[in-house]
XYZ file of C-alpha atoms in Angstrom:
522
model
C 0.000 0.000 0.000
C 1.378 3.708 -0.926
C 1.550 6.302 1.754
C 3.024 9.368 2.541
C 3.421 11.847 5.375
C 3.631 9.122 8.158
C 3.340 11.379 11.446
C 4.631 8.940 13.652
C 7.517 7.712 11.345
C 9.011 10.872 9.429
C 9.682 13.969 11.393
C 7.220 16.201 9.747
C 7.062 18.830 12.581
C 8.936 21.570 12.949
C 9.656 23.167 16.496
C 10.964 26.469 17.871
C 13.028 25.566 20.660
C 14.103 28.965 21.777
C 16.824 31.069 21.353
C 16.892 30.202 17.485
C 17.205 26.775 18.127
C 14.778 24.767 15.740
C 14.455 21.063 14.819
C 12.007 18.432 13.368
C 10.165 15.864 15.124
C 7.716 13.300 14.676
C 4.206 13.739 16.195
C 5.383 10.611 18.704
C 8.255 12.967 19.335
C 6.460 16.183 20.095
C 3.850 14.786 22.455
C 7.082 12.946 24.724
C 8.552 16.567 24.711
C 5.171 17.755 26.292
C 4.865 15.119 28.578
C 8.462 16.304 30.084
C 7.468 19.258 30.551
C 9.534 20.831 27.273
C 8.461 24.421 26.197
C 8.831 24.693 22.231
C 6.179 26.026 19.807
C 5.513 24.638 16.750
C 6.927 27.377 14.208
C 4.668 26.368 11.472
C 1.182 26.847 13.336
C -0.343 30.227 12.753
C -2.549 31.687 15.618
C -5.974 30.239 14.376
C -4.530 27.050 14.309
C -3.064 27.010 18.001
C -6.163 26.096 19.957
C -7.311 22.925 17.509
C -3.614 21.382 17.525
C -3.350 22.004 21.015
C -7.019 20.120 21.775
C -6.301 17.749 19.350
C -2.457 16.994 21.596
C -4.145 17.087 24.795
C -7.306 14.307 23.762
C -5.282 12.505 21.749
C -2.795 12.214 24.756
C -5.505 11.371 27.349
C -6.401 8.594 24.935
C -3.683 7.033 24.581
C -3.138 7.564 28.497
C -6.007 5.580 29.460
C -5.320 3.040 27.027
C -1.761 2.488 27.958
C -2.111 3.269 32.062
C 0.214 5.377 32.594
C 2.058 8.346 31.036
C 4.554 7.031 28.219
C 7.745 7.490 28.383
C 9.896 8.624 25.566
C 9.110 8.915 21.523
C 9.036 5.085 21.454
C 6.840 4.970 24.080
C 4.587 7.341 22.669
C 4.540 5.861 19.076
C 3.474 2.654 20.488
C 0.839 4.121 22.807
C -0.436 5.772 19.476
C -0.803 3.248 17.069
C -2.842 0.784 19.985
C -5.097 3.689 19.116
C -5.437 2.581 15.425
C -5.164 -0.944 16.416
C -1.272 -1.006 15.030
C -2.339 0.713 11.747
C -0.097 3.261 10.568
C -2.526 4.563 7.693
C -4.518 6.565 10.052
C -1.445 8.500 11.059
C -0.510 8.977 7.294
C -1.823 12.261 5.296
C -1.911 9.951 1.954
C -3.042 7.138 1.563
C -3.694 5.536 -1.623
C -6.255 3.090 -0.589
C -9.441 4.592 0.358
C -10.996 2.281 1.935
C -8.313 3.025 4.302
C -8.480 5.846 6.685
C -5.701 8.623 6.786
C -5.043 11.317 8.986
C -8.276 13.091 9.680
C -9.622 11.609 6.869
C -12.288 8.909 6.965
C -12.427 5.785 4.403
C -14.173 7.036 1.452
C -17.513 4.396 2.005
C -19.662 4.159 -1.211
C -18.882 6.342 -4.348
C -15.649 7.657 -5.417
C -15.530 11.249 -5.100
C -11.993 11.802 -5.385
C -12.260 11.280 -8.930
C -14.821 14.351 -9.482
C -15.865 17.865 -7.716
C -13.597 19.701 -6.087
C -9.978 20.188 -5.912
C -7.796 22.303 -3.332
C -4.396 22.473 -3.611
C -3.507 25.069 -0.645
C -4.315 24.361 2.704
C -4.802 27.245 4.082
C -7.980 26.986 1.580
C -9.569 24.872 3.491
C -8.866 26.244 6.695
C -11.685 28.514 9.456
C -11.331 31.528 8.086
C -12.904 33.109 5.514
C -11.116 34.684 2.990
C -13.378 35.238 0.176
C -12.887 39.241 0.091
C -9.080 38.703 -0.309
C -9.087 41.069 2.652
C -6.190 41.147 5.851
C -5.288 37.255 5.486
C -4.963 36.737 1.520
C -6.362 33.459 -0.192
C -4.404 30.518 -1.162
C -0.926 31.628 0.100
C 0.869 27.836 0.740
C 1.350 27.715 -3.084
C 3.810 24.901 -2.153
C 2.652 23.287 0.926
C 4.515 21.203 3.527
C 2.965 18.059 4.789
C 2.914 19.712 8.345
C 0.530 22.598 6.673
C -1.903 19.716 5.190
C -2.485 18.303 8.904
C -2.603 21.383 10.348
C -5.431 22.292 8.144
C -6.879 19.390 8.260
C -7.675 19.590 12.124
C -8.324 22.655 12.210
C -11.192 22.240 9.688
C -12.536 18.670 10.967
C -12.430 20.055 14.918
C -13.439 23.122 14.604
C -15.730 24.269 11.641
C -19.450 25.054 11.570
C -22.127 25.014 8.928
C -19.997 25.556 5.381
C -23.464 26.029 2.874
C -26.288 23.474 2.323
C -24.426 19.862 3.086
C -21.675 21.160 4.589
C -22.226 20.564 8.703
C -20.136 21.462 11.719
C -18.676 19.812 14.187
C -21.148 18.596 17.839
C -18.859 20.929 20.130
C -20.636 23.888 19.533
C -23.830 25.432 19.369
C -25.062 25.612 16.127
C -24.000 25.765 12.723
C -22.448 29.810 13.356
C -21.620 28.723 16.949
C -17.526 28.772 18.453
C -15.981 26.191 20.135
C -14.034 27.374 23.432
C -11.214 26.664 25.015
C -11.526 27.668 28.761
C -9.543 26.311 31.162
C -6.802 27.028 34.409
C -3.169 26.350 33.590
C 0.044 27.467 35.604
C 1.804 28.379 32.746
C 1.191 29.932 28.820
C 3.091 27.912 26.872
C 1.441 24.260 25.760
C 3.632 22.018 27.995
C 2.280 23.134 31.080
C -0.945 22.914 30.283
C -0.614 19.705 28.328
C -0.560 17.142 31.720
C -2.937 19.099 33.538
C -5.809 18.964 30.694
C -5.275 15.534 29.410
C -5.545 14.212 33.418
C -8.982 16.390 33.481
C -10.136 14.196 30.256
C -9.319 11.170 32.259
C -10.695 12.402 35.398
C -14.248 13.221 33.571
C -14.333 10.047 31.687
C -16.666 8.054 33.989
C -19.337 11.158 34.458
C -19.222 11.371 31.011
C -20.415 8.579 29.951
C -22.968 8.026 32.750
C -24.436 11.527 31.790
C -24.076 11.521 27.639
C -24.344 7.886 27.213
C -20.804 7.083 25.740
C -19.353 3.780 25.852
C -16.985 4.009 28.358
C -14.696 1.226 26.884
C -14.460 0.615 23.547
C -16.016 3.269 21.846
C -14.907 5.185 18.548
C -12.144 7.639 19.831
C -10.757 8.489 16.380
C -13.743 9.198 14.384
C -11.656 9.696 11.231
C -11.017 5.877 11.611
C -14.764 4.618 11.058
C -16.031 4.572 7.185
C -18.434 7.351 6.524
C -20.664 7.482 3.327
C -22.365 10.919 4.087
C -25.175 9.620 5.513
C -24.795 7.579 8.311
C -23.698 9.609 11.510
C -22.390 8.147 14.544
C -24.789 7.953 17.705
C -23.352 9.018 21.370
C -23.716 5.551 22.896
C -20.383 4.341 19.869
C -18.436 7.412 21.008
C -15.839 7.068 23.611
C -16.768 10.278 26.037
C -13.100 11.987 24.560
C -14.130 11.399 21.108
C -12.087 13.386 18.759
C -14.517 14.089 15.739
C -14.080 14.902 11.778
C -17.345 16.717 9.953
C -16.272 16.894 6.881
C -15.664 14.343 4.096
C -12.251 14.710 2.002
C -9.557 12.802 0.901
C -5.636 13.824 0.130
C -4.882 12.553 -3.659
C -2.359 12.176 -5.538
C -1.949 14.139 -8.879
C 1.115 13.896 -10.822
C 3.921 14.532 -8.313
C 1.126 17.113 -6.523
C -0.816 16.259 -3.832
C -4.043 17.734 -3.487
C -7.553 17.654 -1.248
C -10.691 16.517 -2.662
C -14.044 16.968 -1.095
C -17.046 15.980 -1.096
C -21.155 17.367 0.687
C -22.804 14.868 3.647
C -26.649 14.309 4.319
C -26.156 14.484 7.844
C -23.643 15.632 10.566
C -21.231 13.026 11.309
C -22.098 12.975 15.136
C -25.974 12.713 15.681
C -25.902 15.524 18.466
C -28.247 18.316 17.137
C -30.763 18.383 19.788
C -27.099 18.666 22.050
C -26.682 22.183 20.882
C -23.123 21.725 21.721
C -22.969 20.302 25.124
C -20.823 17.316 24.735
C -19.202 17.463 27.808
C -16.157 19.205 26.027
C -13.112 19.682 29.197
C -12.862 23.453 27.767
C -16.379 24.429 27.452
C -18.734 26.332 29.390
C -22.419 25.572 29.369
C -25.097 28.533 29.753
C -27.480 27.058 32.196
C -31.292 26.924 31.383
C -34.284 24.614 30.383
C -32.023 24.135 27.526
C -28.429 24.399 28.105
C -26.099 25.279 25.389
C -22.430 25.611 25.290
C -21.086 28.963 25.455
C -21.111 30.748 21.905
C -18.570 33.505 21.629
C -20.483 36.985 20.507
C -18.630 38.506 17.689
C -17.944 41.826 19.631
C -15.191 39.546 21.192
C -14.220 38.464 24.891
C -14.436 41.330 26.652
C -14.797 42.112 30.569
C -18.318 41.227 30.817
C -17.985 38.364 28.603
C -14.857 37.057 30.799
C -17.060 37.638 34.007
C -20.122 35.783 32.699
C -17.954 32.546 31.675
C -15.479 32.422 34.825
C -17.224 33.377 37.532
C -20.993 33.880 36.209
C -24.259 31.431 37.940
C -25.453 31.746 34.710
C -22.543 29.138 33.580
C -21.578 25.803 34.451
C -17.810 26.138 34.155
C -15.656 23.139 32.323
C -13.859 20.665 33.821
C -10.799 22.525 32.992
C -11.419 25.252 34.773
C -11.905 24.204 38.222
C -9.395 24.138 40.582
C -7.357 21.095 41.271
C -5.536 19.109 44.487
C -2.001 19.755 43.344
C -2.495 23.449 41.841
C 0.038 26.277 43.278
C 0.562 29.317 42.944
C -0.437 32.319 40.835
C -2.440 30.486 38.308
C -4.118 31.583 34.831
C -7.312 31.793 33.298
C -6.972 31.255 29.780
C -10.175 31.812 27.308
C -9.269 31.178 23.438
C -12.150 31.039 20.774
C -12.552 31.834 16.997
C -15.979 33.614 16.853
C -17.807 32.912 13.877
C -20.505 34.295 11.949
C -23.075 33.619 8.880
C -20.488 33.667 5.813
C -17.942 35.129 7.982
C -15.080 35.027 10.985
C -16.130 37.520 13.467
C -12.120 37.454 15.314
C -9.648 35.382 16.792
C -10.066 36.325 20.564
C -7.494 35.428 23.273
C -7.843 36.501 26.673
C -5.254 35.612 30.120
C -6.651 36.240 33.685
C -3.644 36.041 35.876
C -5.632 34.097 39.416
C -3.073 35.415 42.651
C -2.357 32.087 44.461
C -4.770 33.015 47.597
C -7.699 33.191 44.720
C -7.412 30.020 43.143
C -10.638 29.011 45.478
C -12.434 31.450 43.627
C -12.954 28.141 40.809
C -13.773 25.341 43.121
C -17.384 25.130 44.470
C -18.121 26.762 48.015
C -19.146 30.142 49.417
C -15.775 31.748 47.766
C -17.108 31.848 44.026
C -20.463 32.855 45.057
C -19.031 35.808 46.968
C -16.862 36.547 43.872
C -19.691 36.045 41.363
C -22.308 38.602 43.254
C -18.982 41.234 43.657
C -18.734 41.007 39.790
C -21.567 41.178 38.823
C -22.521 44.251 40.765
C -19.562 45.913 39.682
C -20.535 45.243 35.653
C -23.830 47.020 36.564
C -21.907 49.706 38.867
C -20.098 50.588 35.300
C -23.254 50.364 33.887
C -24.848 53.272 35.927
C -21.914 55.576 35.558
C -22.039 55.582 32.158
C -25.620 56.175 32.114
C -25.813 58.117 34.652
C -22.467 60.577 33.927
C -20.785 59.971 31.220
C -23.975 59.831 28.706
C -25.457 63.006 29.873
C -22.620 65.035 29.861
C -21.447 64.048 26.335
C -25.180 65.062 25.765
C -25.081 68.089 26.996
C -21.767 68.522 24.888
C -22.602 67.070 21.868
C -25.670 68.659 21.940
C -23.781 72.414 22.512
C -25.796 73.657 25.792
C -29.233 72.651 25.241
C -32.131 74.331 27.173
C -33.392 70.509 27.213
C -30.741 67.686 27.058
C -31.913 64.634 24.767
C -31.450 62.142 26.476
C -32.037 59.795 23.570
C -28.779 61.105 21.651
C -26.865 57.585 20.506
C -23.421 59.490 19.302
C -22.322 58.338 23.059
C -22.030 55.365 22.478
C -18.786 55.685 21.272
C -17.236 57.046 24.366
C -19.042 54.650 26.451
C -17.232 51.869 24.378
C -14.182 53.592 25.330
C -15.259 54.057 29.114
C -15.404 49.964 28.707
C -11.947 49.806 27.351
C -10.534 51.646 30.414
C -12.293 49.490 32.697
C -11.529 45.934 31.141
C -7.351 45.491 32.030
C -8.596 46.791 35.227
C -11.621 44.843 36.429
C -10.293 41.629 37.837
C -7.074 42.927 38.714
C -9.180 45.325 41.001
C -12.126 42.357 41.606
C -9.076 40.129 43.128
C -7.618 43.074 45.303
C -11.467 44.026 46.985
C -13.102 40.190 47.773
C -12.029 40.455 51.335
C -12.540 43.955 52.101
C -16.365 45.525 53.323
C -18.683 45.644 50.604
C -19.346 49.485 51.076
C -15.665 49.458 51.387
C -14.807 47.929 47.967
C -18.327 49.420 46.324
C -16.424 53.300 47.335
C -13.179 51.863 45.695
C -14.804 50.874 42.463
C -16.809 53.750 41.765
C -14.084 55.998 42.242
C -11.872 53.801 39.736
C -15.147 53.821 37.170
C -15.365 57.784 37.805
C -11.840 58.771 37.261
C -11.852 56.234 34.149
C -15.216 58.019 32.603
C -13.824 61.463 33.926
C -10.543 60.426 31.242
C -13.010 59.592 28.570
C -15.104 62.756 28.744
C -11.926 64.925 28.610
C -10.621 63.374 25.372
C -14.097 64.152 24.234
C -14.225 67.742 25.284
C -10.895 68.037 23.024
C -12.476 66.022 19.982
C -16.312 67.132 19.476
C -16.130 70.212 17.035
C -18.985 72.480 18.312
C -19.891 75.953 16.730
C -17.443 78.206 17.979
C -20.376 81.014 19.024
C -21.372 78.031 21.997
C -18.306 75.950 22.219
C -17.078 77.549 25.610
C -20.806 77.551 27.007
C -21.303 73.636 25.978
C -18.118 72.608 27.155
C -18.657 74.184 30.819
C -22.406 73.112 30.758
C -20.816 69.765 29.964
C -18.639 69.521 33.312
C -20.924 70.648 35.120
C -23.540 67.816 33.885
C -20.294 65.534 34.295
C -19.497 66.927 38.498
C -22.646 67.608 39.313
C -24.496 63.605 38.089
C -21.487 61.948 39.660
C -21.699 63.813 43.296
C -26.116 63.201 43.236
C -25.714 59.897 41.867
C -22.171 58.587 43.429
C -21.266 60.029 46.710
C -19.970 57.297 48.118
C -17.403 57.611 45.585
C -16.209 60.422 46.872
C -16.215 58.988 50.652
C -12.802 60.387 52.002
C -10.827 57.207 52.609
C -7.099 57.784 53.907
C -5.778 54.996 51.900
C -7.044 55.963 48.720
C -5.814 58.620 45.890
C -7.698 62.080 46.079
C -10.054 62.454 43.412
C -9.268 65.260 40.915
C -12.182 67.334 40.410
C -12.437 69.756 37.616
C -13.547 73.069 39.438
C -15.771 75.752 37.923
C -15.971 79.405 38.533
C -19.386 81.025 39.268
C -18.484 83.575 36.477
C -18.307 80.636 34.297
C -21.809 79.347 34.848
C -23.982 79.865 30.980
């Protein structure tokens, strides 16, 4: 049988060692480096690519983990552990394979007619990859005009784990929620790079494998792990109760060919989803993602305004979300920890941004992700300070850009929307600063930390509104009247409607205040 781009027999990988030090690996090779604990990157992956190589590591480690009992030790090790996976067969670790009733590397044996002899041909990867590139716009089309084999299975799982609903026949994967839905990765580590995070989530997998499959109905032993393995003629999808609960799925039908001396991908449509998990609506029981709690839960769906503060508060320490497996707090954790939240948010037709976020956890908060009476307390904080930011801007910031904006009105209008702008910005001063500031005030009083965090929200707005009074262009016949009218709206709505705020406290910063004259009053 001919094959070509054997993962676990030809060091296809290329890694960044550090300090310019780079070498080639096989996939075996790579995943014994992890297990030691090795920090390396792999220098071919581009950012979009990160989170499904890293899942795809990390379950296809736990796998072979349970499997083998232990941890292997060494390439060889690893490479044996690996292909008990495929039952000794290297094809599914090869990215050609000329028989295709044979599986490849995320590529399931073609099962009734031939479509790799019709349809459509790609010969880039990066063609076939997430994003969408049909404008030609920031990341150009069809750039890997002479692809490496590394490239091809990069692509290739970051299509089959990770895509949604392609056009009519094209289906997602099951671990998300809906065809235009994200899958997450949210989860604690110690440490950024992959190694340290490697151990931790593939023992989670492990750990979660018995609730699993009492609560999804996965075969516990013996189910389909490497879905890329079992024929698929577009029709027939795989139920839960054949799925082993770390099931690493493919949704997509295609086949590496050869051509000539070129290898290329042909594709082909499905009837059906290759997992049968609609009514799901994404909650698999995925390590990394967080399920929005209601009469029907759904896993967490990335909005395409990104991952901002309130966003980051709602997943990690929000009722209204059971958090993943990954990102509770374990016996064993020390120290400062990390909350890491990664996600590609997606859209009809379109990527909506690649969205990365790091929460650094101080070591004495760690309890703050582990059930008990410390999340709660750090859950009702938050969310009263996202509605605390809330009122200022309302309250403030929005009525003094009105009166401004507006150029001394006998009547503000209220309903003016051109704030909304500055409000976005208020929002961008607050978010490096909310949990940093969250952490600091659990285990003070609550009027205590409420005083604290209005005055931060205050001086932040107060920033915003002077940028503002530099950037509106007003008539020049009213500019100094609106602009005074302005801080006075500005002084006056934060004293009525925030005194607290400006509580004197002998541990905390003065607050700058912005006089005005009497002589100035319009």
């Amino acid at each position: 049988m001919n094959t070509s781009g054997n993962l676990l027999a030809e060091a296809l990988l290329s890694l960044d060692l550090g300090g310019g030090t780079r070498e080639r690996s096989t996939l075996a090779g790579a995943m014994a480096r992890l297990a030691r604990g090795e920090r390396f990157e792999f220098a071919a992956l581009q950012a979009h690519q990160l989170q499904p190589w890293e899942s795809l590591l990390v379950q296809v480690g736990a796998l072979a983990t349970h499997a083998h009992g232990a941890i292997p030790e060494g390439e060889a090790a690893w490479r044996d552990a690996l292909l008990a996976l495929t039952g000794g067969a290297l094809e599914p670790w090869c990215l050609v394979v000329d028989d295709l009733t044979k599986p490849a590397f995320m590529q399931p044996p073609v099962a009734g007619e031939d479509f790799t002899k019709k349809g459509e041909r790609e010969r880039c990867p990066d063609a076939i990859d997430l994003l969408v590139t049909s404008k030609n716009h920031d990341v150009k089309q069809a750039r890997a005009a002479h692809p490496t084999p590394e490239l091809w299975a990069f692509a290739l799982v970051s299509l089959q784990t990770m895509e949604g609903f392609g056009g009519a026949f094209n289906y997602g994967i099951a671990r998300m929620n809906g065809g235009y839905g994200s899958r997450p990765s949210v989860g604690l580590t110690s440490a950024l790079p992959l190694a340290a995070r490697f151990r931790r989530d593939l023992a989670r997998w492990n750990d979660e494998r018995t609730r699993l499959a009492e609560r999804f109905g996965y075969r516990a032993e013996g189910g389909v792990a490497l879905t890329w393995c079992a024929p698929w003629d577009g029709v027939k999808a795989l139920s839960l109760g054949e799925l082993d609960p770390c099931f690493i799925e493919v949704c997509r039908r295609l086949r590496l060919v050869r051509e000539g001396e070129e290898v290329v991908l042909a594709r082909s449509t499905s009837k059906s989803r290759r997992i049968d998990a609609d009514t799901l609506k994404g909650v698999t029981g995925d390590i990394w993602t967080p399920v929005k709690r209601g009469d029907e839960p759904t896993a967490f769906t990335a909005p395409p305004t990104g991952v901002g503060y309130k966003v980051l508060r709602d997943v990690l320490l929000s009722d209204d979300y059971d958090p993943p497996a990954a990102l509770e707090a374990r016996e064993g954790d020390k120290g400062e920890m990390f909350a890491v939240v990664r996600v590609l948010a997606r859209g009809q037709g379109k990527t909506a941004g690649l969205h990365e976020r790091v929460v650094p956890v101080p070591g004495k908060k760690r309890g703050l992700f582990a059930k008990g009476d410390e999340r709660a307390r750090a859950g009702t904080l938050s969310k009263r300070r996202v509605e605390q930011v809330g009122e200022v801007q309302r309250k403030v910031l929005h009525p003094a850009l009105c009166a401004l904006l507006q150029a001394a009105p006998d009547k503000l209008d209220l309903t003016d929307d051109r704030t909304q702008r500055w409000r976005r910005a208020h929002d961008e001063r607050i978010d490096p600063r909310f949990f940093e500031d969250l952490w600091r005030d659990l285990d003070v009083d609550l009027t205590e930390a409420d005083r604290r965090w209005l005055n931060t929200c205050i001086q932040l707005a107060r920033e915003v509104f002077e940028s503002a009074l530099d950037a509106v262009p007003l008539p020049s016949e009213r500019a100094y009247k609106a602009r005074v009218m302005a801080q006075r709206v500005f002084e006056g709505s934060a004293r009525k409607n925030f005194a607290l705020a400006f509580a004197p406290d002998a541990t905390a910063a003065p607050v700058s205040v912005t006089p005005v004259r009497p002589e100035e009053t319009p």
